[in-house]
Amino acid sequence: AIRITQSPSSLSASTGDRVTITCRASQGISSYLAWYQQKPGKAPKLLIYAASTLQSGVPSRFSGSGSGTDFTLTISCLQSEDFATYYCQQYYSYPPWTFGQGTKVEIK
Amino acid sequence: EVQLVESGGGLVQPGGSLRLSCSASGFTFSSYAMHWVRQAPGKGLEYVSAISSNGGSTYYADSVKGRFTISRDNSKNTLYLQMSSLRAEDTAVYYCVKPRRYSSSWYFDYWGQGTLVTVSS
């Protein structure tokens, strides 16, 4: 199975900050990577697929980049509603679909 | 609007059994493979199981193989997960997940609200 290493596991930031989360795949996965946001007690919500394509309705302050093994999720100007846990997921080789360990974005 | 509504979770003793259901609406259920993903308390997402659109093909993570059975009833737009020989480490919120096709692959676009399974004596 393809392993996904996500970093950092947590970060503290302030409203208005630029935040970057990275995922590294154990082998090349082209652009078959998705990003999800999860708030406490809620189901994950799709933010980005195909590494950089924004899901409908997702604010443009979210962006994704990367291809191959290295990927980045960027939140350009952190808003209060963005404090959550973020997961990446590869869908290049499956089953199983595999997830990163998650990054918790907390208020500084 | 796509809706996935899980039910059937609860408290069960180690070694016991439980059947989860996921009622789907807002899309052509019979055209999609479906998935279960779980999340232990305070932990990350773990892929559990999948079933093809017609139910003829299934997949299980090693951690549940031989103990869990995924099935579906396309006439009722319902996905199931029969869990047996439950262990404490199966304690988690179980999510029913719908995939979406991208190029030659599939990612997950809709998740149910989840149902909590607690295995404890």
PDB file of C-alpha atoms in Angstrom:
ATOM      1  CA  ALA A   1       0.000   0.000   0.000  1.00  0.00           C
ATOM      2  CA  ILE A   2       1.115   3.547  -0.695  1.00  0.00           C
ATOM      3  CA  ARG A   3       2.084   5.378   2.491  1.00  0.00           C
ATOM      4  CA  ILE A   4       1.304   9.031   2.934  1.00  0.00           C
ATOM      5  CA  THR A   5       3.355  11.116   5.344  1.00  0.00           C
ATOM      6  CA  GLN A   6       1.648  14.349   6.332  1.00  0.00           C
ATOM      7  CA  SER A   7       3.312  17.208   8.194  1.00  0.00           C
ATOM      8  CA  PRO A   8       3.151  18.901  10.538  1.00  0.00           C
ATOM      9  CA  SER A   9       0.847  16.921  12.814  1.00  0.00           C
ATOM     10  CA  SER A  10      -0.343  20.183  14.320  1.00  0.00           C
ATOM     11  CA  LEU A  11       0.273  23.872  14.004  1.00  0.00           C
ATOM     12  CA  SER A  12      -0.792  27.056  15.738  1.00  0.00           C
ATOM     13  CA  ALA A  13      -1.709  30.060  13.675  1.00  0.00           C
ATOM     14  CA  SER A  14      -3.588  33.316  13.880  1.00  0.00           C
ATOM     15  CA  THR A  15      -6.463  34.590  11.810  1.00  0.00           C
ATOM     16  CA  GLY A  16      -5.041  36.128   8.646  1.00  0.00           C
ATOM     17  CA  ASP A  17      -1.955  33.918   8.581  1.00  0.00           C
ATOM     18  CA  ARG A  18      -0.829  31.895   5.587  1.00  0.00           C
ATOM     19  CA  VAL A  19      -0.733  28.191   6.413  1.00  0.00           C
ATOM     20  CA  THR A  20       0.940  25.363   4.533  1.00  0.00           C
ATOM     21  CA  ILE A  21       0.482  21.619   5.053  1.00  0.00           C
ATOM     22  CA  THR A  22       2.460  19.020   3.151  1.00  0.00           C
ATOM     23  CA  CYS A  23       1.955  15.395   2.155  1.00  0.00           C
ATOM     24  CA  ARG A  24       4.566  13.062   0.776  1.00  0.00           C
ATOM     25  CA  ALA A  25       3.684   9.785  -0.910  1.00  0.00           C
ATOM     26  CA  SER A  26       5.913   6.732  -0.670  1.00  0.00           C
ATOM     27  CA  GLN A  27       5.825   6.445  -4.470  1.00  0.00           C
ATOM     28  CA  GLY A  28       4.673   8.622  -7.327  1.00  0.00           C
ATOM     29  CA  ILE A  29       0.931   9.159  -7.467  1.00  0.00           C
ATOM     30  CA  SER A  30       0.732  11.666 -10.342  1.00  0.00           C
ATOM     31  CA  SER A  31      -1.973  14.142  -9.291  1.00  0.00           C
ATOM     32  CA  TYR A  32      -4.281  11.609  -7.639  1.00  0.00           C
ATOM     33  CA  LEU A  33      -4.465  13.378  -4.311  1.00  0.00           C
ATOM     34  CA  ALA A  34      -7.402  14.826  -2.397  1.00  0.00           C
ATOM     35  CA  TRP A  35      -7.604  17.068   0.653  1.00  0.00           C
ATOM     36  CA  TYR A  36     -10.333  16.951   3.303  1.00  0.00           C
ATOM     37  CA  GLN A  37     -11.268  19.222   6.179  1.00  0.00           C
ATOM     38  CA  GLN A  38     -12.753  17.811   9.357  1.00  0.00           C
ATOM     39  CA  LYS A  39     -14.226  19.795  12.210  1.00  0.00           C
ATOM     40  CA  PRO A  40     -14.815  18.248  15.647  1.00  0.00           C
ATOM     41  CA  GLY A  41     -17.760  15.869  15.685  1.00  0.00           C
ATOM     42  CA  LYS A  42     -18.301  16.216  11.937  1.00  0.00           C
ATOM     43  CA  ALA A  43     -17.560  14.098   8.888  1.00  0.00           C
ATOM     44  CA  PRO A  44     -14.652  14.958   6.625  1.00  0.00           C
ATOM     45  CA  LYS A  45     -15.487  17.409   3.858  1.00  0.00           C
ATOM     46  CA  LEU A  46     -13.840  17.347   0.444  1.00  0.00           C
ATOM     47  CA  LEU A  47     -11.819  20.490  -0.285  1.00  0.00           C
ATOM     48  CA  ILE A  48      -9.575  19.660  -3.221  1.00  0.00           C
ATOM     49  CA  TYR A  49      -9.168  16.784  -5.667  1.00  0.00           C
ATOM     50  CA  ALA A  50      -6.703  16.097  -8.449  1.00  0.00           C
ATOM     51  CA  ALA A  51      -4.111  17.815  -6.232  1.00  0.00           C
ATOM     52  CA  SER A  52      -5.223  21.318  -7.168  1.00  0.00           C
ATOM     53  CA  THR A  53      -8.888  21.382  -8.238  1.00  0.00           C
ATOM     54  CA  LEU A  54     -11.145  23.140  -5.763  1.00  0.00           C
ATOM     55  CA  GLN A  55     -14.386  21.361  -4.918  1.00  0.00           C
ATOM     56  CA  SER A  56     -17.457  23.444  -5.717  1.00  0.00           C
ATOM     57  CA  GLY A  57     -18.281  25.879  -2.933  1.00  0.00           C
ATOM     58  CA  VAL A  58     -14.831  25.812  -1.320  1.00  0.00           C
ATOM     59  CA  PRO A  59     -13.400  29.311  -0.736  1.00  0.00           C
ATOM     60  CA  SER A  60     -10.590  30.406  -3.030  1.00  0.00           C
ATOM     61  CA  ARG A  61      -8.248  31.001  -0.086  1.00  0.00           C
ATOM     62  CA  PHE A  62      -7.694  27.228  -0.201  1.00  0.00           C
ATOM     63  CA  SER A  63      -5.288  25.970  -2.843  1.00  0.00           C
ATOM     64  CA  GLY A  64      -3.429  22.773  -3.579  1.00  0.00           C
ATOM     65  CA  SER A  65      -0.311  22.026  -5.543  1.00  0.00           C
ATOM     66  CA  GLY A  66       2.090  19.235  -6.319  1.00  0.00           C
ATOM     67  CA  SER A  67       2.512  16.165  -8.423  1.00  0.00           C
ATOM     68  CA  GLY A  68       4.384  12.914  -8.121  1.00  0.00           C
ATOM     69  CA  THR A  69       5.296  12.478  -4.463  1.00  0.00           C
ATOM     70  CA  ASP A  70       5.116  15.945  -2.908  1.00  0.00           C
ATOM     71  CA  PHE A  71       1.945  17.932  -2.332  1.00  0.00           C
ATOM     72  CA  THR A  72       0.910  21.080  -0.516  1.00  0.00           C
ATOM     73  CA  LEU A  73      -2.323  22.509   0.848  1.00  0.00           C
ATOM     74  CA  THR A  74      -2.198  26.253   1.396  1.00  0.00           C
ATOM     75  CA  ILE A  75      -4.693  28.451   3.192  1.00  0.00           C
ATOM     76  CA  SER A  76      -3.789  31.957   2.078  1.00  0.00           C
ATOM     77  CA  CYS A  77      -5.540  33.974   4.781  1.00  0.00           C
ATOM     78  CA  LEU A  78      -6.713  31.857   7.688  1.00  0.00           C
ATOM     79  CA  GLN A  79     -10.264  32.498   8.841  1.00  0.00           C
ATOM     80  CA  SER A  80     -11.860  31.474  12.126  1.00  0.00           C
ATOM     81  CA  GLU A  81     -13.894  28.767  10.401  1.00  0.00           C
ATOM     82  CA  ASP A  82     -10.718  27.159   9.041  1.00  0.00           C
ATOM     83  CA  PHE A  83      -9.547  25.893  12.406  1.00  0.00           C
ATOM     84  CA  ALA A  84      -9.943  22.172  11.876  1.00  0.00           C
ATOM     85  CA  THR A  85      -8.023  19.006  11.065  1.00  0.00           C
ATOM     86  CA  TYR A  86      -6.907  18.446   7.485  1.00  0.00           C
ATOM     87  CA  TYR A  87      -6.226  15.110   5.796  1.00  0.00           C
ATOM     88  CA  CYS A  88      -4.737  14.212   2.460  1.00  0.00           C
ATOM     89  CA  GLN A  89      -5.606  10.989   0.611  1.00  0.00           C
ATOM     90  CA  GLN A  90      -4.110   9.227  -2.367  1.00  0.00           C
ATOM     91  CA  TYR A  91      -6.304   7.527  -4.939  1.00  0.00           C
ATOM     92  CA  TYR A  92      -3.655   6.497  -7.444  1.00  0.00           C
ATOM     93  CA  SER A  93      -3.291   2.913  -6.304  1.00  0.00           C
ATOM     94  CA  TYR A  94      -6.023   1.089  -4.446  1.00  0.00           C
ATOM     95  CA  PRO A  95      -7.334  -0.685  -2.610  1.00  0.00           C
ATOM     96  CA  PRO A  96      -6.619   0.489  -0.078  1.00  0.00           C
ATOM     97  CA  TRP A  97      -7.144   4.196  -0.423  1.00  0.00           C
ATOM     98  CA  THR A  98      -4.719   5.664   2.109  1.00  0.00           C
ATOM     99  CA  PHE A  99      -4.760   8.824   4.176  1.00  0.00           C
ATOM    100  CA  GLY A 100      -2.193  11.059   5.757  1.00  0.00           C
ATOM    101  CA  GLN A 101      -2.107  11.178   9.541  1.00  0.00           C
ATOM    102  CA  GLY A 102      -3.837  14.558   9.693  1.00  0.00           C
ATOM    103  CA  THR A 103      -2.823  18.103  10.592  1.00  0.00           C
ATOM    104  CA  LYS A 104      -4.659  19.940  13.333  1.00  0.00           C
ATOM    105  CA  VAL A 105      -4.764  23.691  12.773  1.00  0.00           C
ATOM    106  CA  GLU A 106      -5.232  25.433  16.108  1.00  0.00           C
ATOM    107  CA  ILE A 107      -5.656  29.004  17.198  1.00  0.00           C
ATOM    108  CA  LYS A 108      -2.468  30.660  18.420  1.00  0.00           C
TER     109      LYS A 108
ATOM    110  CA  GLU B   1     -28.773  16.507  -2.860  1.00  0.00           C
ATOM    111  CA  VAL B   2     -26.631  13.516  -1.916  1.00  0.00           C
ATOM    112  CA  GLN B   3     -27.400  12.141   1.526  1.00  0.00           C
ATOM    113  CA  LEU B   4     -25.772   9.249   3.346  1.00  0.00           C
ATOM    114  CA  VAL B   5     -27.300   8.356   6.704  1.00  0.00           C
ATOM    115  CA  GLU B   6     -25.612   5.729   8.847  1.00  0.00           C
ATOM    116  CA  SER B   7     -27.316   3.852  11.658  1.00  0.00           C
ATOM    117  CA  GLY B   8     -26.828   0.806  13.837  1.00  0.00           C
ATOM    118  CA  GLY B   9     -23.937   1.904  16.010  1.00  0.00           C
ATOM    119  CA  GLY B  10     -23.873   1.422  19.750  1.00  0.00           C
ATOM    120  CA  LEU B  11     -22.201  -0.261  22.686  1.00  0.00           C
ATOM    121  CA  VAL B  12     -21.273  -3.914  22.248  1.00  0.00           C
ATOM    122  CA  GLN B  13     -19.196  -6.302  24.308  1.00  0.00           C
ATOM    123  CA  PRO B  14     -15.915  -7.715  23.031  1.00  0.00           C
ATOM    124  CA  GLY B  15     -16.629 -10.695  20.820  1.00  0.00           C
ATOM    125  CA  GLY B  16     -20.070  -9.391  19.961  1.00  0.00           C
ATOM    126  CA  SER B  17     -21.669  -8.438  16.678  1.00  0.00           C
ATOM    127  CA  LEU B  18     -23.280  -5.379  15.178  1.00  0.00           C
ATOM    128  CA  ARG B  19     -24.699  -4.441  11.778  1.00  0.00           C
ATOM    129  CA  LEU B  20     -24.321  -0.953  10.433  1.00  0.00           C
ATOM    130  CA  SER B  21     -26.567   0.439   7.728  1.00  0.00           C
ATOM    131  CA  CYS B  22     -26.159   3.392   5.400  1.00  0.00           C
ATOM    132  CA  SER B  23     -29.207   4.735   3.630  1.00  0.00           C
ATOM    133  CA  ALA B  24     -28.319   6.611   0.447  1.00  0.00           C
ATOM    134  CA  SER B  25     -30.300   9.144  -1.563  1.00  0.00           C
ATOM    135  CA  GLY B  26     -29.767  11.879  -4.132  1.00  0.00           C
ATOM    136  CA  PHE B  27     -27.772   9.786  -6.599  1.00  0.00           C
ATOM    137  CA  THR B  28     -28.058   6.527  -8.504  1.00  0.00           C
ATOM    138  CA  PHE B  29     -26.865   4.238  -5.733  1.00  0.00           C
ATOM    139  CA  SER B  30     -26.692   1.142  -7.916  1.00  0.00           C
ATOM    140  CA  SER B  31     -24.138   2.806 -10.215  1.00  0.00           C
ATOM    141  CA  TYR B  32     -21.485   3.355  -7.565  1.00  0.00           C
ATOM    142  CA  ALA B  33     -19.110   1.264  -5.549  1.00  0.00           C
ATOM    143  CA  MET B  34     -19.421   2.229  -1.895  1.00  0.00           C
ATOM    144  CA  HIS B  35     -16.995   2.393   0.995  1.00  0.00           C
ATOM    145  CA  TRP B  36     -16.663   2.334   4.771  1.00  0.00           C
ATOM    146  CA  VAL B  37     -13.998   4.414   6.534  1.00  0.00           C
ATOM    147  CA  ARG B  38     -13.569   4.545  10.312  1.00  0.00           C
ATOM    148  CA  GLN B  39     -12.001   6.883  12.824  1.00  0.00           C
ATOM    149  CA  ALA B  40     -11.018   5.798  16.326  1.00  0.00           C
ATOM    150  CA  PRO B  41     -11.502   8.439  19.034  1.00  0.00           C
ATOM    151  CA  GLY B  42      -8.886  11.153  18.631  1.00  0.00           C
ATOM    152  CA  LYS B  43      -7.219   9.332  15.738  1.00  0.00           C
ATOM    153  CA  GLY B  44      -6.982   9.607  11.980  1.00  0.00           C
ATOM    154  CA  LEU B  45      -8.982   8.082   9.147  1.00  0.00           C
ATOM    155  CA  GLU B  46      -8.671   4.349   8.429  1.00  0.00           C
ATOM    156  CA  TYR B  47     -10.002   2.737   5.270  1.00  0.00           C
ATOM    157  CA  VAL B  48     -12.101  -0.329   6.132  1.00  0.00           C
ATOM    158  CA  SER B  49     -13.996  -1.869   3.241  1.00  0.00           C
ATOM    159  CA  ALA B  50     -15.438  -1.454  -0.239  1.00  0.00           C
ATOM    160  CA  ILE B  51     -18.070  -3.125  -2.397  1.00  0.00           C
ATOM    161  CA  SER B  52     -18.600  -2.860  -6.134  1.00  0.00           C
ATOM    162  CA  SER B  53     -21.744  -1.390  -7.604  1.00  0.00           C
ATOM    163  CA  ASN B  54     -23.416  -4.781  -8.121  1.00  0.00           C
ATOM    164  CA  GLY B  55     -22.048  -6.305  -4.927  1.00  0.00           C
ATOM    165  CA  GLY B  56     -19.983  -8.869  -6.779  1.00  0.00           C
ATOM    166  CA  SER B  57     -16.604  -7.653  -5.572  1.00  0.00           C
ATOM    167  CA  THR B  58     -15.501  -6.681  -2.093  1.00  0.00           C
ATOM    168  CA  TYR B  59     -12.351  -5.510  -0.310  1.00  0.00           C
ATOM    169  CA  TYR B  60     -11.388  -5.533   3.361  1.00  0.00           C
ATOM    170  CA  ALA B  61      -8.541  -4.000   5.260  1.00  0.00           C
ATOM    171  CA  ASP B  62      -6.343  -6.598   6.933  1.00  0.00           C
ATOM    172  CA  SER B  63      -7.463  -5.315  10.332  1.00  0.00           C
ATOM    173  CA  VAL B  64     -11.061  -6.452   9.713  1.00  0.00           C
ATOM    174  CA  LYS B  65     -10.684  -9.277   7.191  1.00  0.00           C
ATOM    175  CA  GLY B  66     -12.547 -12.397   8.256  1.00  0.00           C
ATOM    176  CA  ARG B  67     -14.595 -10.510  10.839  1.00  0.00           C
ATOM    177  CA  PHE B  68     -16.485  -7.865   8.840  1.00  0.00           C
ATOM    178  CA  THR B  69     -18.770  -8.373   5.848  1.00  0.00           C
ATOM    179  CA  ILE B  70     -19.835  -5.587   3.531  1.00  0.00           C
ATOM    180  CA  SER B  71     -23.001  -5.925   1.487  1.00  0.00           C
ATOM    181  CA  ARG B  72     -25.605  -3.832  -0.258  1.00  0.00           C
ATOM    182  CA  ASP B  73     -29.232  -3.892  -1.319  1.00  0.00           C
ATOM    183  CA  ASN B  74     -29.597  -1.775  -4.427  1.00  0.00           C
ATOM    184  CA  SER B  75     -33.393  -2.103  -4.317  1.00  0.00           C
ATOM    185  CA  LYS B  76     -33.318  -0.324  -0.957  1.00  0.00           C
ATOM    186  CA  ASN B  77     -30.398   2.038  -1.694  1.00  0.00           C
ATOM    187  CA  THR B  78     -28.722   0.720   1.416  1.00  0.00           C
ATOM    188  CA  LEU B  79     -25.160  -0.265   2.277  1.00  0.00           C
ATOM    189  CA  TYR B  80     -24.369  -2.578   5.195  1.00  0.00           C
ATOM    190  CA  LEU B  81     -21.418  -3.549   7.331  1.00  0.00           C
ATOM    191  CA  GLN B  82     -21.830  -6.688   9.399  1.00  0.00           C
ATOM    192  CA  MET B  83     -19.253  -6.693  12.165  1.00  0.00           C
ATOM    193  CA  SER B  84     -18.514  -9.741  14.273  1.00  0.00           C
ATOM    194  CA  SER B  85     -15.848 -10.861  16.761  1.00  0.00           C
ATOM    195  CA  LEU B  86     -15.576  -7.225  17.716  1.00  0.00           C
ATOM    196  CA  ARG B  87     -12.512  -6.007  19.583  1.00  0.00           C
ATOM    197  CA  ALA B  88     -11.786  -2.931  21.644  1.00  0.00           C
ATOM    198  CA  GLU B  89      -9.671  -1.599  18.776  1.00  0.00           C
ATOM    199  CA  ASP B  90     -12.764  -1.580  16.524  1.00  0.00           C
ATOM    200  CA  THR B  91     -14.156   1.271  18.624  1.00  0.00           C
ATOM    201  CA  ALA B  92     -14.597   4.124  16.165  1.00  0.00           C
ATOM    202  CA  VAL B  93     -16.956   6.311  14.241  1.00  0.00           C
ATOM    203  CA  TYR B  94     -17.830   4.487  11.022  1.00  0.00           C
ATOM    204  CA  TYR B  95     -18.463   6.573   7.919  1.00  0.00           C
ATOM    205  CA  CYS B  96     -20.262   5.521   4.769  1.00  0.00           C
ATOM    206  CA  VAL B  97     -18.574   7.140   1.773  1.00  0.00           C
ATOM    207  CA  LYS B  98     -19.571   7.733  -1.838  1.00  0.00           C
ATOM    208  CA  PRO B  99     -16.866   7.952  -4.510  1.00  0.00           C
ATOM    209  CA  ARG B 100     -16.597  10.201  -7.558  1.00  0.00           C
ATOM    210  CA  ARG B 101     -14.723   9.313 -10.703  1.00  0.00           C
ATOM    211  CA  TYR B 102     -11.697  11.322 -11.781  1.00  0.00           C
ATOM    212  CA  SER B 103      -9.923  10.238 -14.920  1.00  0.00           C
ATOM    213  CA  SER B 104      -9.383   6.511 -14.401  1.00  0.00           C
ATOM    214  CA  SER B 105      -9.651   6.666 -10.636  1.00  0.00           C
ATOM    215  CA  TRP B 106     -12.031   7.423  -7.792  1.00  0.00           C
ATOM    216  CA  TYR B 107     -11.856   9.758  -4.802  1.00  0.00           C
ATOM    217  CA  PHE B 108     -14.420  10.362  -2.068  1.00  0.00           C
ATOM    218  CA  ASP B 109     -16.830  13.249  -2.493  1.00  0.00           C
ATOM    219  CA  TYR B 110     -19.581  12.597   0.056  1.00  0.00           C
ATOM    220  CA  TRP B 111     -19.401  11.238   3.589  1.00  0.00           C
ATOM    221  CA  GLY B 112     -22.218  10.314   5.937  1.00  0.00           C
ATOM    222  CA  GLN B 113     -22.394  11.824   9.407  1.00  0.00           C
ATOM    223  CA  GLY B 114     -20.991   8.653  10.933  1.00  0.00           C
ATOM    224  CA  THR B 115     -22.193   6.185  13.538  1.00  0.00           C
ATOM    225  CA  LEU B 116     -20.252   5.419  16.724  1.00  0.00           C
ATOM    226  CA  VAL B 117     -19.384   1.849  17.615  1.00  0.00           C
ATOM    227  CA  THR B 118     -18.042   1.285  21.107  1.00  0.00           C
ATOM    228  CA  VAL B 119     -16.639  -2.125  22.021  1.00  0.00           C
ATOM    229  CA  SER B 120     -16.345  -2.453  25.758  1.00  0.00           C
ATOM    230  CA  SER B 121     -17.346  -4.700  28.620  1.00  0.00           C
TER     231      SER B 121
END
